mmCIF file of C-alpha atoms in Angstrom:
data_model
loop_
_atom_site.group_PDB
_atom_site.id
_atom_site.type_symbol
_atom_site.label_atom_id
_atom_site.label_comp_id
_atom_site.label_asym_id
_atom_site.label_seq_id
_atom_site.Cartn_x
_atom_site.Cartn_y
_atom_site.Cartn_z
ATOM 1 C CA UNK A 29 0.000 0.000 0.000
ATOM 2 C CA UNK A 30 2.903 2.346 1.254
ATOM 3 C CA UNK A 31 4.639 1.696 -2.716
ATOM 4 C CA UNK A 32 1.517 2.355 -4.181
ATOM 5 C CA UNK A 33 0.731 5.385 -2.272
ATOM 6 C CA UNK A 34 4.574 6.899 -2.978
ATOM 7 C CA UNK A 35 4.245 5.641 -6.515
ATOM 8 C CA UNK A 36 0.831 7.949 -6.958
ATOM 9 C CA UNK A 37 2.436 11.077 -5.382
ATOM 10 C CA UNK A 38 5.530 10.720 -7.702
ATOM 11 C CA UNK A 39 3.202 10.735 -10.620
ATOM 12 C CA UNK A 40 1.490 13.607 -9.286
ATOM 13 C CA UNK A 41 4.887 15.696 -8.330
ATOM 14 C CA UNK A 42 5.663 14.841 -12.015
ATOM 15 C CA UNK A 43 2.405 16.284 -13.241
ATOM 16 C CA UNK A 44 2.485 19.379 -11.177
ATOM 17 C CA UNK A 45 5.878 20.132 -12.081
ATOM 18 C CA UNK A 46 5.217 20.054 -15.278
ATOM 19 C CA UNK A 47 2.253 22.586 -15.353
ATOM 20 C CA UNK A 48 4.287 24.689 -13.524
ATOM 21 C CA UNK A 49 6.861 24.799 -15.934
ATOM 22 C CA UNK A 50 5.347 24.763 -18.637
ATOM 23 C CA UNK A 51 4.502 22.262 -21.311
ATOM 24 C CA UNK A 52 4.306 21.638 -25.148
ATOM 25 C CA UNK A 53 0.287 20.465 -24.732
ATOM 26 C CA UNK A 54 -0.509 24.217 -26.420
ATOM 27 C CA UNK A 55 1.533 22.618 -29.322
ATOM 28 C CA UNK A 56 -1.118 20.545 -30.079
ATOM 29 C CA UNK A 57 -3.610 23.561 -30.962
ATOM 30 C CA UNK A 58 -1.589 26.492 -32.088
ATOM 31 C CA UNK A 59 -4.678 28.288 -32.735
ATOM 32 C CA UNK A 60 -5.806 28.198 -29.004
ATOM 33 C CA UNK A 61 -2.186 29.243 -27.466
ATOM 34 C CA UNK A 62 0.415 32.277 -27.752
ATOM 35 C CA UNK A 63 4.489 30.760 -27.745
ATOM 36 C CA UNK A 64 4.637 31.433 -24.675
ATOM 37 C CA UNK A 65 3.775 28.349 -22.247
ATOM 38 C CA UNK A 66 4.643 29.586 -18.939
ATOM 39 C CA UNK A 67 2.238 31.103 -16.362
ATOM 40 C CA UNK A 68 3.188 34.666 -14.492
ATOM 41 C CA UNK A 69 2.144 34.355 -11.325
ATOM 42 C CA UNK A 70 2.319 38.289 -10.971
ATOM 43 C CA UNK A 71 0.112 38.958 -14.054
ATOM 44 C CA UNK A 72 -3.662 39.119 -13.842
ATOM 45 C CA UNK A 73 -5.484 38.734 -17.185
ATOM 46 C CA UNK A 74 -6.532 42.259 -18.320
ATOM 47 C CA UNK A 75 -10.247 43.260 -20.419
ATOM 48 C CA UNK A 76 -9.898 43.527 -24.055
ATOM 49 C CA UNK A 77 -10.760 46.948 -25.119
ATOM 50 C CA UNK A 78 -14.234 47.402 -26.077
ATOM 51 C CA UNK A 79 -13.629 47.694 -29.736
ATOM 52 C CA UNK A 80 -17.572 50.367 -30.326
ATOM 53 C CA UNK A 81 -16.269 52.723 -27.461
ATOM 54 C CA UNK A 82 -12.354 52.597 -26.882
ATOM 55 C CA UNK A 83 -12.621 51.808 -23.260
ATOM 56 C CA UNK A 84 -9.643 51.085 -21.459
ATOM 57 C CA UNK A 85 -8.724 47.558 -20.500
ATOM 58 C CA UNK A 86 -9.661 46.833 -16.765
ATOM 59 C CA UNK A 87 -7.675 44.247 -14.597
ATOM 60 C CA UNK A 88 -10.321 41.816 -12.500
ATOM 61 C CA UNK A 89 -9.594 39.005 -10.285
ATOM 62 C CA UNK A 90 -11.291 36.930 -7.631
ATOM 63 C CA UNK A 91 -14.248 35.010 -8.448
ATOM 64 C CA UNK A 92 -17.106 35.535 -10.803
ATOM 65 C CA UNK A 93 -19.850 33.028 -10.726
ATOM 66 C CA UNK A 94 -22.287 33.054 -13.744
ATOM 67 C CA UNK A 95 -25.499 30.731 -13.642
ATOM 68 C CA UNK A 96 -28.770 30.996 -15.645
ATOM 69 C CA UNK A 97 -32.078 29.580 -14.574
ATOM 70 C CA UNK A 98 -35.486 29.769 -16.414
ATOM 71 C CA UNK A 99 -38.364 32.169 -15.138
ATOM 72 C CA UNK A 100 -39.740 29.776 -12.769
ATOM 73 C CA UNK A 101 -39.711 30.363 -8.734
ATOM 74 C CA UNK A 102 -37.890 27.168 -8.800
ATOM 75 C CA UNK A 103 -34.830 28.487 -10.254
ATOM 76 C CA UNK A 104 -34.501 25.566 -12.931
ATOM 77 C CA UNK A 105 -31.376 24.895 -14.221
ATOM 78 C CA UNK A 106 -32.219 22.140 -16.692
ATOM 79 C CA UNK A 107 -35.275 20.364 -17.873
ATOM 80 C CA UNK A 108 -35.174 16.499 -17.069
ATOM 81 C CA UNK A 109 -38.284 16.605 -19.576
ATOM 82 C CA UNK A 110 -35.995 17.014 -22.747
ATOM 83 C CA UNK A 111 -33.938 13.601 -23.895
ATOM 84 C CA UNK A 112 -30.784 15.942 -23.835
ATOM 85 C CA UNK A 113 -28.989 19.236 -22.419
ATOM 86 C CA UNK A 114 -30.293 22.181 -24.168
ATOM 87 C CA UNK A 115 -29.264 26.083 -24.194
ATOM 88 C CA UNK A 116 -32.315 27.856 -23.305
ATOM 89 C CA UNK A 117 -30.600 31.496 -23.027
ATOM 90 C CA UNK A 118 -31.024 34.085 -25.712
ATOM 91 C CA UNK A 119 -27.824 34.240 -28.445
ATOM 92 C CA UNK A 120 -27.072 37.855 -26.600
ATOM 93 C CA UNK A 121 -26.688 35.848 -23.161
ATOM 94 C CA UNK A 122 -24.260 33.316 -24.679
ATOM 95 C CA UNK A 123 -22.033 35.653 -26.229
ATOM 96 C CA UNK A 124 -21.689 37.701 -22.754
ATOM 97 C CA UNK A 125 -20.475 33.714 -21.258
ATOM 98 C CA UNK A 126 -18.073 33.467 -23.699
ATOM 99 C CA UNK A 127 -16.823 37.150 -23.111
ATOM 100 C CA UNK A 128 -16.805 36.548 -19.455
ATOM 101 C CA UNK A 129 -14.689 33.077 -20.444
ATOM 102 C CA UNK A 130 -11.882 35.816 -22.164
ATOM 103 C CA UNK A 131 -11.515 37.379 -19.633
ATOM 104 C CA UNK A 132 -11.120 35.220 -17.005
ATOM 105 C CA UNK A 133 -7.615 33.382 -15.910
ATOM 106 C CA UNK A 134 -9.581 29.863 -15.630
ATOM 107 C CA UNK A 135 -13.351 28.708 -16.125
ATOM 108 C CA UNK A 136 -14.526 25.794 -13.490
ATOM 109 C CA UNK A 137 -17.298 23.775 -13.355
ATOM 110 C CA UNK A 138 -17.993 20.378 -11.320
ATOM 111 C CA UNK A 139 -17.977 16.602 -12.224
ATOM 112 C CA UNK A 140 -21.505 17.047 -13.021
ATOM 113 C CA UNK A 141 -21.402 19.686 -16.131
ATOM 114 C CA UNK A 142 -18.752 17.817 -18.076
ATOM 115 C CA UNK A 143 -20.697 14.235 -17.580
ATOM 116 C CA UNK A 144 -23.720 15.466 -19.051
ATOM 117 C CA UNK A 145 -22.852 18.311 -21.148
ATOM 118 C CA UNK A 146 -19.384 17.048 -22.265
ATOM 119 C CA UNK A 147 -18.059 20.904 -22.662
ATOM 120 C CA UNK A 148 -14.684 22.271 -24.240
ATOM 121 C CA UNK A 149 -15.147 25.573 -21.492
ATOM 122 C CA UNK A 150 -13.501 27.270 -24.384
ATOM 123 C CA UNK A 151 -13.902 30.696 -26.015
ATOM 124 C CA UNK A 152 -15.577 30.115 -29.394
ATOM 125 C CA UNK A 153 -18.059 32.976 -29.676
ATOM 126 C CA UNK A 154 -16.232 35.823 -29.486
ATOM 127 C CA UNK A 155 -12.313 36.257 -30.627
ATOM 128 C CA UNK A 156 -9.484 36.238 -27.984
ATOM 129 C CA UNK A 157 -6.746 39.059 -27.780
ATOM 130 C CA UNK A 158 -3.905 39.116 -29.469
ATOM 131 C CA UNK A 159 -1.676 36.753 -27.780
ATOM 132 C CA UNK A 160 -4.325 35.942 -25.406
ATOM 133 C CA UNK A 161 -4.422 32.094 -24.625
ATOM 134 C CA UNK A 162 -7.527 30.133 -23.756
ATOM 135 C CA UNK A 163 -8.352 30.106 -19.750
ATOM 136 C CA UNK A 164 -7.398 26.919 -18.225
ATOM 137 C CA UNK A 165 -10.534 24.721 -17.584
ATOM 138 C CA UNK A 166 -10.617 23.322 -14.030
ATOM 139 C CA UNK A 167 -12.622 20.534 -12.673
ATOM 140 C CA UNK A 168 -14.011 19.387 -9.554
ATOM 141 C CA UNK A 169 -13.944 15.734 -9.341
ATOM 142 C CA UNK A 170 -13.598 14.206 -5.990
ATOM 143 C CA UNK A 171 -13.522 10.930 -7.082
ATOM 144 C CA UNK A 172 -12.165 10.617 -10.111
ATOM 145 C CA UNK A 173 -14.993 9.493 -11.814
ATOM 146 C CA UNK A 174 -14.462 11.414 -15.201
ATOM 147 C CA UNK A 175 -11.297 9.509 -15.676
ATOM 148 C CA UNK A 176 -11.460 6.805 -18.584
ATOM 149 C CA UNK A 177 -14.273 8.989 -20.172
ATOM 150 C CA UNK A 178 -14.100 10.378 -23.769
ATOM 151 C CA UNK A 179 -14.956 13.455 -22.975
ATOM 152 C CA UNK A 180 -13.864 16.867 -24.896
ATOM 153 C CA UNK A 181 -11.513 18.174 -21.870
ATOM 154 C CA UNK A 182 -9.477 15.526 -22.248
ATOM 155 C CA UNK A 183 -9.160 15.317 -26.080
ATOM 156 C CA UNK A 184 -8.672 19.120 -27.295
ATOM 157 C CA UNK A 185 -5.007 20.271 -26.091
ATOM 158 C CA UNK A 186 -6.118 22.703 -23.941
ATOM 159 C CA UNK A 187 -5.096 23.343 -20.660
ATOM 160 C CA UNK A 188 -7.383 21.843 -17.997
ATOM 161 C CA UNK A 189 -6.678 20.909 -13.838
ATOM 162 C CA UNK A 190 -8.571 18.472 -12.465
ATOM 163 C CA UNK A 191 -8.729 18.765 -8.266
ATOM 164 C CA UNK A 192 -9.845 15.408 -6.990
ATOM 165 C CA UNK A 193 -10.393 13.787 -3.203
ATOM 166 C CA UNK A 194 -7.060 12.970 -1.440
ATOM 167 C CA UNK A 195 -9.167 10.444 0.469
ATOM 168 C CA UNK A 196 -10.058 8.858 -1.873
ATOM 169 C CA UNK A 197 -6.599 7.623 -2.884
ATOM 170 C CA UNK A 198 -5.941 6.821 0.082
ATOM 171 C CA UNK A 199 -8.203 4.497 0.445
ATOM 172 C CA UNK A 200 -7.671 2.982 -2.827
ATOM 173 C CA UNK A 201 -11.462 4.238 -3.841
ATOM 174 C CA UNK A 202 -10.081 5.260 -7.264
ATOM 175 C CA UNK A 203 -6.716 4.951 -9.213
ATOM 176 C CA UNK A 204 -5.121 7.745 -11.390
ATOM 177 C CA UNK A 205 -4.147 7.643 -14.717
ATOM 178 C CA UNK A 206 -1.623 5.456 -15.641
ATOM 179 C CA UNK A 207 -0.179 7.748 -18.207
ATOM 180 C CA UNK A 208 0.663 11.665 -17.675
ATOM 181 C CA UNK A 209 -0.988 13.922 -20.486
ATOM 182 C CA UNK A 210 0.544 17.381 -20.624
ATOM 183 C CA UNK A 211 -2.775 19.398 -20.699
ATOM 184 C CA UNK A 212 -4.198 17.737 -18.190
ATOM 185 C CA UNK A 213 -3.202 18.041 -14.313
ATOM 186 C CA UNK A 214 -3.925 15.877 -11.360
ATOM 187 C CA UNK A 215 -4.274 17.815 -7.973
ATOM 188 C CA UNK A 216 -5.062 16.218 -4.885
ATOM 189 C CA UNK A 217 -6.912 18.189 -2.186
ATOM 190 C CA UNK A 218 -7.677 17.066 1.248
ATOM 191 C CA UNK A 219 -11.615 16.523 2.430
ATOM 192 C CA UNK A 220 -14.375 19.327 2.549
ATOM 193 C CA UNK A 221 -16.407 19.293 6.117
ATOM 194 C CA UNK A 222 -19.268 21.199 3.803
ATOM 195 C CA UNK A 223 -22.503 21.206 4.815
ATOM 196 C CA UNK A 224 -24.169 21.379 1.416
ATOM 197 C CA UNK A 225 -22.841 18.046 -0.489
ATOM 198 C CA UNK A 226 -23.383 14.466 0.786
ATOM 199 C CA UNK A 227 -20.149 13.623 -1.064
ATOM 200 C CA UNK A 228 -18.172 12.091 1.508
ATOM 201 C CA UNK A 229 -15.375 13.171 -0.935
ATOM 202 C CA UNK A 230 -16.472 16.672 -1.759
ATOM 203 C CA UNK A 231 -13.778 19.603 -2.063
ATOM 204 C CA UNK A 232 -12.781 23.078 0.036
ATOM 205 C CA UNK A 233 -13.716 25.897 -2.713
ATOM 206 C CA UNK A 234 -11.149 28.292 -0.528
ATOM 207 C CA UNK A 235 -7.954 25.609 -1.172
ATOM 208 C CA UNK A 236 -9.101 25.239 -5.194
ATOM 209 C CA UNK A 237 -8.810 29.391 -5.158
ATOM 210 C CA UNK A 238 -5.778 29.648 -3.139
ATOM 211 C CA UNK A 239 -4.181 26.576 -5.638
ATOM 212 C CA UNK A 240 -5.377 28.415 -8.387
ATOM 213 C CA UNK A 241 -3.708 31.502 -6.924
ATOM 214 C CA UNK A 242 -0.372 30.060 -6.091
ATOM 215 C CA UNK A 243 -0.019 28.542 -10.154
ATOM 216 C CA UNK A 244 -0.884 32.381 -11.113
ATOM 217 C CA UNK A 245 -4.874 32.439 -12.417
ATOM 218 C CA UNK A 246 -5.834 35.484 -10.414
ATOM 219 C CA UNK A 247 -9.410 35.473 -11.948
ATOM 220 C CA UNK A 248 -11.901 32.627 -11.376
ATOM 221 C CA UNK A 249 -15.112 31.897 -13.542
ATOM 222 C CA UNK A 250 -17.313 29.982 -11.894
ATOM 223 C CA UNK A 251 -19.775 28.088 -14.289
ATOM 224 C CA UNK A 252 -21.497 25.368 -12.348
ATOM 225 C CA UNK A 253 -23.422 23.620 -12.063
ATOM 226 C CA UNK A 254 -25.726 24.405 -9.257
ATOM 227 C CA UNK A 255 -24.079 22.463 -6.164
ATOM 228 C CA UNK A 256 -20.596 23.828 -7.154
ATOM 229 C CA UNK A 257 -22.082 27.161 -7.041
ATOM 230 C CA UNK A 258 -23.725 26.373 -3.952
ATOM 231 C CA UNK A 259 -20.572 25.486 -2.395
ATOM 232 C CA UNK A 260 -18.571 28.548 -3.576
ATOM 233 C CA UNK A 261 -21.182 30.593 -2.248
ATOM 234 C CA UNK A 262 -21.341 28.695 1.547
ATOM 235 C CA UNK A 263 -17.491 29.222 1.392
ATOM 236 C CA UNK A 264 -17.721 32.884 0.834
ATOM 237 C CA UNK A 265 -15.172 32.847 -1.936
ATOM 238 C CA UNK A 266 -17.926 34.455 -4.493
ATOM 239 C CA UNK A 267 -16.623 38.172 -5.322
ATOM 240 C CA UNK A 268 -19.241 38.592 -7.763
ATOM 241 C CA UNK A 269 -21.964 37.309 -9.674
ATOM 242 C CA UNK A 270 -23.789 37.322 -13.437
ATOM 243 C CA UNK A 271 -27.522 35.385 -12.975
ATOM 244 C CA UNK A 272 -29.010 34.924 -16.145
ATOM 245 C CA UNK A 273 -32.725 34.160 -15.925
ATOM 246 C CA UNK A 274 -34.449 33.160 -19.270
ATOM 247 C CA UNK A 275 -38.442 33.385 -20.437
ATOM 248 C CA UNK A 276 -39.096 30.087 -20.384
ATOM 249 C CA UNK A 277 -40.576 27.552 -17.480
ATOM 250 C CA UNK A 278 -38.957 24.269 -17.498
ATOM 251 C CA UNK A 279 -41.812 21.641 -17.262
ATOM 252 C CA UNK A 280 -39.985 19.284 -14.950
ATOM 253 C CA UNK A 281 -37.116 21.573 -13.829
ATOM 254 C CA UNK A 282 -34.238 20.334 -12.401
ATOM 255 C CA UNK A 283 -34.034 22.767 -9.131
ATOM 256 C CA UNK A 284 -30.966 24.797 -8.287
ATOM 257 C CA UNK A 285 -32.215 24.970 -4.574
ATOM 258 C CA UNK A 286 -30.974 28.039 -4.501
ATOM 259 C CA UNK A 287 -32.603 31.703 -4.077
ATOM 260 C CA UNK A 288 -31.775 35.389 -3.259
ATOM 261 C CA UNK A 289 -31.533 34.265 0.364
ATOM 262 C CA UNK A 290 -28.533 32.363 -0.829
ATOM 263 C CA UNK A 291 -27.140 35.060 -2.463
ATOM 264 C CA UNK A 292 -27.629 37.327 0.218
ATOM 265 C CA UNK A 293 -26.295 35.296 2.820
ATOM 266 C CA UNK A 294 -22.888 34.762 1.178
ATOM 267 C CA UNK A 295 -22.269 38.580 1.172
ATOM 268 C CA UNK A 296 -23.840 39.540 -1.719
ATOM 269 C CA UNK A 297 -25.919 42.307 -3.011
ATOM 270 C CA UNK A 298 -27.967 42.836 -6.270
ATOM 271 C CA UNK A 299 -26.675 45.857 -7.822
ATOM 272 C CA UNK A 300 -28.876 46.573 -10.772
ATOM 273 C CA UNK A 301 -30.099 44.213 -13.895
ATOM 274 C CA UNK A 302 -30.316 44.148 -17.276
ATOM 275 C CA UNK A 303 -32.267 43.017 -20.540
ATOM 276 C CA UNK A 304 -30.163 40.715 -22.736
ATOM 277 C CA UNK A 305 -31.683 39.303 -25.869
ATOM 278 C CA UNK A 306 -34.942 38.508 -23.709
ATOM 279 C CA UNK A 307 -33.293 37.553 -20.431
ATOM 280 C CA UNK A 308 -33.411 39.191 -17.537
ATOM 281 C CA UNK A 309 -29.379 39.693 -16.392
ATOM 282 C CA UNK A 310 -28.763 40.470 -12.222
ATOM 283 C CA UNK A 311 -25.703 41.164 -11.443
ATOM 284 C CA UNK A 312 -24.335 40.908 -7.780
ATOM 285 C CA UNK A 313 -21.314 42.023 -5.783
ATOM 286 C CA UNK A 314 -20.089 41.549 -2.625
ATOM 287 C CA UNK A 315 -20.707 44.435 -0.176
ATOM 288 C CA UNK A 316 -17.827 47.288 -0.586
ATOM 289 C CA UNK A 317 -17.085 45.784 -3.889
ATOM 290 C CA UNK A 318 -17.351 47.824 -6.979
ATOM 291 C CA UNK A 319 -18.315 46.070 -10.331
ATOM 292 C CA UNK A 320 -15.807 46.628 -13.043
ATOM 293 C CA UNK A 321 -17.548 49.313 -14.467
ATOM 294 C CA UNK A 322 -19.615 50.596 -12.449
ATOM 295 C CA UNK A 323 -21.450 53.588 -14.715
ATOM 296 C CA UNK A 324 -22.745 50.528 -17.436
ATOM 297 C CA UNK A 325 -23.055 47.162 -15.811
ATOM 298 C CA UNK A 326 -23.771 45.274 -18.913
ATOM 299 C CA UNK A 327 -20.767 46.768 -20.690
ATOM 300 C CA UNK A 328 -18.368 43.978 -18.265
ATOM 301 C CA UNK A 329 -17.847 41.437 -19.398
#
């Protein structure tokens, strides 16, 4: 057990290190990455210059969580009536994700959104900066279960981090990889005590940030689904928020069981909202925080 144990953490020493250093995985995709493959910790990734009004680029970090839910009280994030995973938000809505994805450092979602969407987390409907690379995707998956699938993260030569359940290699619940894949890191993080997952295995949002942090991605999209957000939100890590709510009522909606009370009670505030295409956009902050342009909420991101 001991070898197997000191066998896994060499593997993941390996893996780390080579994140950290840099890798040739952007090779794979020129398109998606600059030359450069390291990661400045000191550098936070700036706004692109609105292109219609010249505004000067402003520098965000912390954590931005975008959801969207349909017009129902029940805050439906999904429809378990349809045979598969459909957008329901206007065009206008999906093009302000995508902007949010530029201009954040990574884009994370749980276990959950890549098993049943199967999502590259990539910016595709808007174009990235000159030189600008694609924000690392980063996965919360206690136990490992997304390992062996074929699923888009894995496949496309983009950067992605994958934080799993210490535990649960210790206790020989799951096994790692056999092989190391440049794009794709294996963290290990010890057990959450949170009181809003029944995962035995589930994850501290505060260590994923302060990981995040320490390998330089200063700004954090948070994209779901709904018990990741939850969890973000009980942690207080949420700086800010984007809450998309769409005209349409899910006829057997799959229920975020979340509210404003949940909002409210992680520290933040609605500050105004928006129309977007049809949707209704709120936008939250956390108290003494500014949004990043205050005088026209809808023009960040």
């Amino acid at each position: 057990m001991a070898l197997k144990l000191s066998l896994c953490c060499a593997a993941l020493f390996s893996l780390a290190t080579a994140f950290m250093h840099g890798s040739s995985c952007h090779h794979m995709q020129k398109k998606h990455f600059h030359e450069d493959a390291t990661f400045e910790k000191t550098s936070a990734l700036k706004l692109s210059a609105s292109k219609e009004n010249n505004e000067q680029p402003t520098t965000v970090t912390g954590v931005t969580l975008k959801m969207a839910f349909d017009s129902s009280p029940a805050w439906g994030v999904a429809d378990l009536s349809e045979t598969k995973s459909e957008r329901f938000t206007s065009p206008e809505s999906l093009d302000m994700v995508h902007r949010l994805r530029r201009e954040s450092s990574a884009v994370l979602v749980g276990r959950g959104t890549v098993e049943f969407d199967d999502c590259s987390l990539s910016v595709r409907r808007v174009e990235l900066g000159e030189g600008q690379e694609q924000p690392v995707r980063v996965v919360l998956d206690p136990s490992l279960s997304l390992v062996g699938g074929d699923y888009a993260i894995f496949n496309d030569g983009l950067r992605t981090i994958i934080y799993y359940s210490k535990t649960a290699v210790q206790n020989n619940y799951v096994s790692l990889p056999s092989s190391s894949d440049d794009c794709v890191t294996f963290v290990p993080l010890t057990q959450s005590d949170t009181e809003d997952s029944n995962d035995m295995l589930s994850l501290s949002p505060s260590q994923v940030i302060q990981d995040l942090s320490a390998r330089g991605l200063t700004h954090i999209m948070v994209e779901g689904g709904p018990a990741t957000a939850r969890a973000f939100l009980h942690d207080g890590v949420v700086d800010r928020a984007i809450l998309v709510r769409a005209p349409v009522q899910f006829q057997m909606p799959v229920r975020a069981l979340m509210d404003e009370d949940t909002m409210k009670t992680a520290g933040l505030n609605m500050i105004g909202t928006t129309e977007m295409g049809g949707d209704v956009v709120e936008y939250w902050t956390r108290e003494g925080l500014e949004w990043p342009n205050p005088d026209n909420l809808s023009s960040w991101p």
